[in-house]
Amino acid sequence: MPIATHNSIVAGFHALSDPIRISVIELLRQRELCVCDLCDALEISQSKLSFHLKNLKEANLVNARHEGRWIYYSLNLPQFQILEQYLADFRLNHIMSTPRSCCD
């Protein structure tokens, strides 16, 4: 696996390891939202949300779009497909591998 892909997968799963970031992802599954809508829905401060959005952006899981003075966030579905494919390959390789005796 190329280093860039490996790092992308690590960053993606790390970003998904926090309950607040999972909540952000769940909200963005429905539609694009601005920071103020996310803050209201999650009942957290903008500074706290900004920290979590930064993690999601660095993992390439969300897109940010500027419109006037607002920033709107949406899911970056191709990155989720990379994570999904990684897990699917994991399952496929497990099914296809044959068990072996210890120390063979």
Coordinates of N, CA and C in Angstrom, one line a residue:
M1 N 0.8 -1.2 0.0 CA 0.0 0.0 0.0 C 0.9 1.2 0.0
P2 N 0.6 2.2 -0.9 CA 1.4 3.4 -0.9 C 1.3 4.2 0.4
I3 N 2.4 4.9 0.8 CA 2.4 5.6 2.0 C 1.3 6.6 2.1
A4 N 1.0 7.3 1.0 CA 0.0 8.3 1.0 C -1.4 7.7 1.3
T5 N -1.6 6.6 0.7 CA -2.9 5.9 1.0 C -3.0 5.4 2.4
H6 N -1.9 4.8 2.9 CA -1.8 4.4 4.3 C -2.0 5.5 5.3
N7 N -1.4 6.7 5.0 CA -1.6 7.8 5.9 C -3.0 8.3 5.8
S8 N -3.6 8.3 4.6 CA -5.0 8.7 4.5 C -6.0 7.8 5.3
I9 N -5.7 6.5 5.2 CA -6.6 5.6 6.0 C -6.4 5.8 7.5
V10 N -5.1 6.0 7.9 CA -4.9 6.2 9.4 C -5.6 7.5 9.8
A11 N -5.4 8.6 9.0 CA -6.1 9.8 9.4 C -7.6 9.7 9.4
G12 N -8.1 9.0 8.4 CA -9.6 8.8 8.4 C -10.1 8.1 9.6
F13 N -9.5 7.0 9.9 CA -10.0 6.3 11.1 C -9.8 7.0 12.4
H14 N -8.7 7.7 12.5 CA -8.4 8.6 13.7 C -9.5 9.6 13.8
A15 N -9.8 10.3 12.7 CA -10.8 11.3 12.7 C -12.2 10.8 13.1
L16 N -12.5 9.6 12.8 CA -13.7 8.9 13.1 C -13.8 8.3 14.5
S17 N -12.7 8.5 15.3 CA -12.6 7.9 16.6 C -13.2 8.7 17.7
D18 N -13.7 9.9 17.4 CA -14.3 10.8 18.4 C -15.8 10.9 18.2
P19 N -16.5 10.8 19.4 CA -18.0 10.9 19.3 C -18.5 12.2 18.7
I20 N -17.9 13.3 19.0 CA -18.3 14.6 18.4 C -18.1 14.6 16.9
R21 N -17.0 14.1 16.4 CA -16.8 14.0 15.0 C -17.8 13.1 14.3
I22 N -18.1 12.0 14.9 CA -19.1 11.1 14.4 C -20.5 11.8 14.3
S23 N -20.8 12.6 15.3 CA -22.0 13.4 15.3 C -22.0 14.4 14.1
V24 N -20.9 15.0 13.9 CA -20.8 15.9 12.8 C -21.0 15.2 11.5
I25 N -20.4 14.0 11.3 CA -20.6 13.2 10.1 C -22.0 12.8 9.9
E26 N -22.7 12.4 11.0 CA -24.1 12.0 10.9 C -25.0 13.2 10.5
L27 N -24.7 14.4 11.0 CA -25.5 15.6 10.5 C -25.2 15.9 9.1
L28 N -24.0 15.8 8.7 CA -23.6 16.1 7.3 C -24.1 15.0 6.3
R29 N -24.5 13.8 6.8 CA -25.0 12.8 5.9 C -26.4 13.3 5.3
Q30 N -27.0 14.1 6.1 CA -28.4 14.6 5.6 C -28.3 15.7 4.6
R31 N -27.3 16.7 4.8 CA -27.1 17.8 3.9 C -25.9 18.7 4.4
E32 N -25.6 19.6 3.5 CA -24.5 20.5 3.7 C -25.0 21.5 4.8
L33 N -24.1 21.8 5.8 CA -24.5 22.7 6.9 C -23.4 23.7 7.1
C34 N -23.8 24.9 7.6 CA -22.8 25.9 8.0 C -22.4 25.7 9.5
V35 N -21.4 26.3 9.9 CA -20.8 26.2 11.3 C -21.9 26.5 12.3
C36 N -22.7 27.5 12.1 CA -23.7 27.9 13.1 C -24.7 26.8 13.3
D37 N -25.1 26.2 12.1 CA -26.1 25.1 12.2 C -25.5 23.9 13.0
L38 N -24.3 23.6 12.7 CA -23.6 22.5 13.4 C -23.5 22.8 14.9
C39 N -23.1 24.0 15.2 CA -23.0 24.4 16.7 C -24.3 24.2 17.4
D40 N -25.4 24.7 16.7 CA -26.7 24.6 17.3 C -27.1 23.2 17.5
A41 N -27.0 22.4 16.5 CA -27.4 21.0 16.5 C -26.6 20.2 17.6
L42 N -25.3 20.5 17.7 CA -24.5 19.7 18.6 C -24.4 20.3 20.0
E43 N -24.9 21.5 20.1 CA -24.9 22.3 21.4 C -23.5 22.4 21.9
I44 N -22.5 22.8 21.0 CA -21.2 23.1 21.4 C -20.7 24.4 20.9
S45 N -19.6 24.9 21.5 CA -19.1 26.2 21.1 C -18.5 26.2 19.7
Q46 N -18.4 27.3 19.1 CA -17.7 27.4 17.8 C -16.3 27.0 17.8
S47 N -15.6 27.4 18.9 CA -14.2 27.0 19.0 C -14.0 25.5 19.2
K48 N -14.8 24.9 19.9 CA -14.7 23.4 20.1 C -15.0 22.7 18.7
L49 N -16.1 23.2 18.1 CA -16.4 22.6 16.8 C -15.3 22.8 15.8
S50 N -14.7 24.0 15.8 CA -13.6 24.3 14.8 C -12.5 23.3 15.0
F51 N -12.2 22.9 16.2 CA -11.1 21.9 16.4 C -11.5 20.6 15.7
H52 N -12.7 20.2 15.9 CA -13.2 18.9 15.3 C -13.3 19.0 13.8
L53 N -13.8 20.1 13.3 CA -13.8 20.2 11.8 C -12.4 20.2 11.2
K54 N -11.5 20.8 11.9 CA -10.1 20.8 11.4 C -9.6 19.4 11.3
N55 N -9.9 18.5 12.3 CA -9.5 17.1 12.2 C -10.2 16.4 11.0
L56 N -11.4 16.7 10.8 CA -12.2 16.1 9.7 C -11.6 16.6 8.4
K57 N -11.3 17.8 8.3 CA -10.7 18.4 7.0 C -9.4 17.8 6.8
E58 N -8.5 17.7 7.8 CA -7.2 17.1 7.6 C -7.2 15.7 7.2
A59 N -8.3 15.0 7.6 CA -8.5 13.6 7.2 C -9.2 13.5 5.8
N60 N -9.5 14.7 5.3 CA -10.1 14.7 4.0 C -11.5 14.1 4.0
L61 N -12.2 14.1 5.1 CA -13.5 13.5 5.2 C -14.6 14.6 5.0
V62 N -14.3 15.9 5.1 CA -15.3 16.9 4.8 C -14.7 17.9 3.9
N63 N -15.6 18.5 3.1 CA -15.3 19.7 2.2 C -15.8 20.9 2.9
A64 N -15.0 22.0 2.7 CA -15.5 23.3 3.2 C -15.7 24.2 2.0
R65 N -16.8 24.9 2.0 CA -17.1 25.9 0.9 C -17.5 27.2 1.5
H66 N -16.8 28.3 1.1 CA -17.0 29.6 1.5 C -18.1 30.3 0.7
E67 N -19.0 30.9 1.4 CA -20.1 31.7 0.8 C -20.3 32.9 1.6
G68 N -19.8 34.0 1.1 CA -19.9 35.3 1.9 C -19.0 35.1 3.1
R69 N -19.5 35.4 4.3 CA -18.8 35.2 5.5 C -19.0 33.8 6.2
W70 N -19.8 33.0 5.6 CA -20.1 31.7 6.1 C -19.3 30.6 5.4
I71 N -19.0 29.5 6.2 CA -18.4 28.3 5.7 C -19.4 27.2 5.8
Y72 N -19.6 26.5 4.7 CA -20.5 25.4 4.6 C -19.7 24.1 4.5
Y73 N -20.1 23.1 5.2 CA -19.4 21.8 5.2 C -20.3 20.7 4.6
S74 N -19.6 19.8 3.9 CA -20.3 18.7 3.4 C -19.3 17.5 3.4
L75 N -19.9 16.3 3.2 CA -19.0 15.1 3.2 C -18.2 15.0 1.9
N76 N -17.0 14.5 2.1 CA -16.2 14.2 0.9 C -16.3 12.7 0.7
L77 N -17.3 12.3 -0.1 CA -17.6 10.9 -0.3 C -16.5 10.0 -0.8
P78 N -15.7 10.5 -1.8 CA -14.6 9.7 -2.2 C -13.7 9.2 -1.1
Q79 N -13.4 10.0 -0.1 CA -12.6 9.6 1.0 C -13.2 8.5 1.8
F80 N -14.5 8.6 2.0 CA -15.3 7.5 2.7 C -15.2 6.2 1.9
Q81 N -15.2 6.3 0.5 CA -15.1 5.1 -0.3 C -13.8 4.5 -0.2
I82 N -12.7 5.3 0.1 CA -11.4 4.7 0.3 C -11.4 3.9 1.6
L83 N -12.0 4.4 2.6 CA -12.1 3.7 3.9 C -12.9 2.5 3.8
E84 N -14.0 2.6 3.1 CA -14.9 1.4 2.8 C -14.2 0.3 2.1
Q85 N -13.4 0.7 1.0 CA -12.7 -0.3 0.2 C -11.6 -1.0 1.1
Y86 N -11.0 -0.2 1.9 CA -10.0 -0.8 2.8 C -10.6 -1.9 3.7
L87 N -11.7 -1.6 4.3 CA -12.4 -2.6 5.1 C -12.9 -3.8 4.3
A88 N -13.4 -3.5 3.1 CA -13.9 -4.6 2.2 C -12.8 -5.5 1.8
D89 N -11.6 -4.9 1.5 CA -10.4 -5.7 1.2 C -10.0 -6.6 2.4
F90 N -10.1 -6.0 3.5 CA -9.7 -6.7 4.7 C -10.6 -8.0 4.9
R91 N -11.9 -7.8 4.7 CA -12.8 -8.9 4.8 C -12.6 -9.9 3.7
L92 N -12.4 -9.5 2.5 CA -12.2 -10.4 1.4 C -10.9 -11.2 1.6
N93 N -9.8 -10.6 2.0 CA -8.6 -11.3 2.2 C -8.7 -12.3 3.4
H94 N -9.5 -12.0 4.4 CA -9.7 -12.9 5.5 C -10.5 -14.1 5.0
I95 N -11.5 -13.9 4.2 CA -12.3 -15.0 3.7 C -11.5 -16.0 2.8
M96 N -10.6 -15.4 2.0 CA -9.8 -16.2 1.1 C -8.6 -16.9 1.7
S97 N -8.1 -16.4 2.8 CA -7.0 -17.0 3.4 C -7.3 -18.3 4.1
T98 N -6.4 -19.3 3.9 CA -6.6 -20.6 4.5 C -5.9 -20.7 5.9
P99 N -6.5 -21.3 6.8 CA -5.8 -21.4 8.1 C -4.6 -22.3 8.0
R100 N -3.6 -22.1 8.8 CA -2.4 -22.9 8.8 C -2.1 -23.2 10.3
S101 N -1.3 -24.3 10.4 CA -0.9 -24.7 11.7 C 0.2 -23.7 12.2
C102 N 0.3 -23.6 13.5 CA 1.3 -22.8 14.1 C 2.7 -23.3 13.7
C103 N 3.6 -22.4 13.5 CA 5.0 -22.7 13.2 C 5.3 -23.4 11.9
D104 N 4.3 -23.4 11.0 CA 4.5 -24.0 9.6 C 5.4 -23.2 8.8

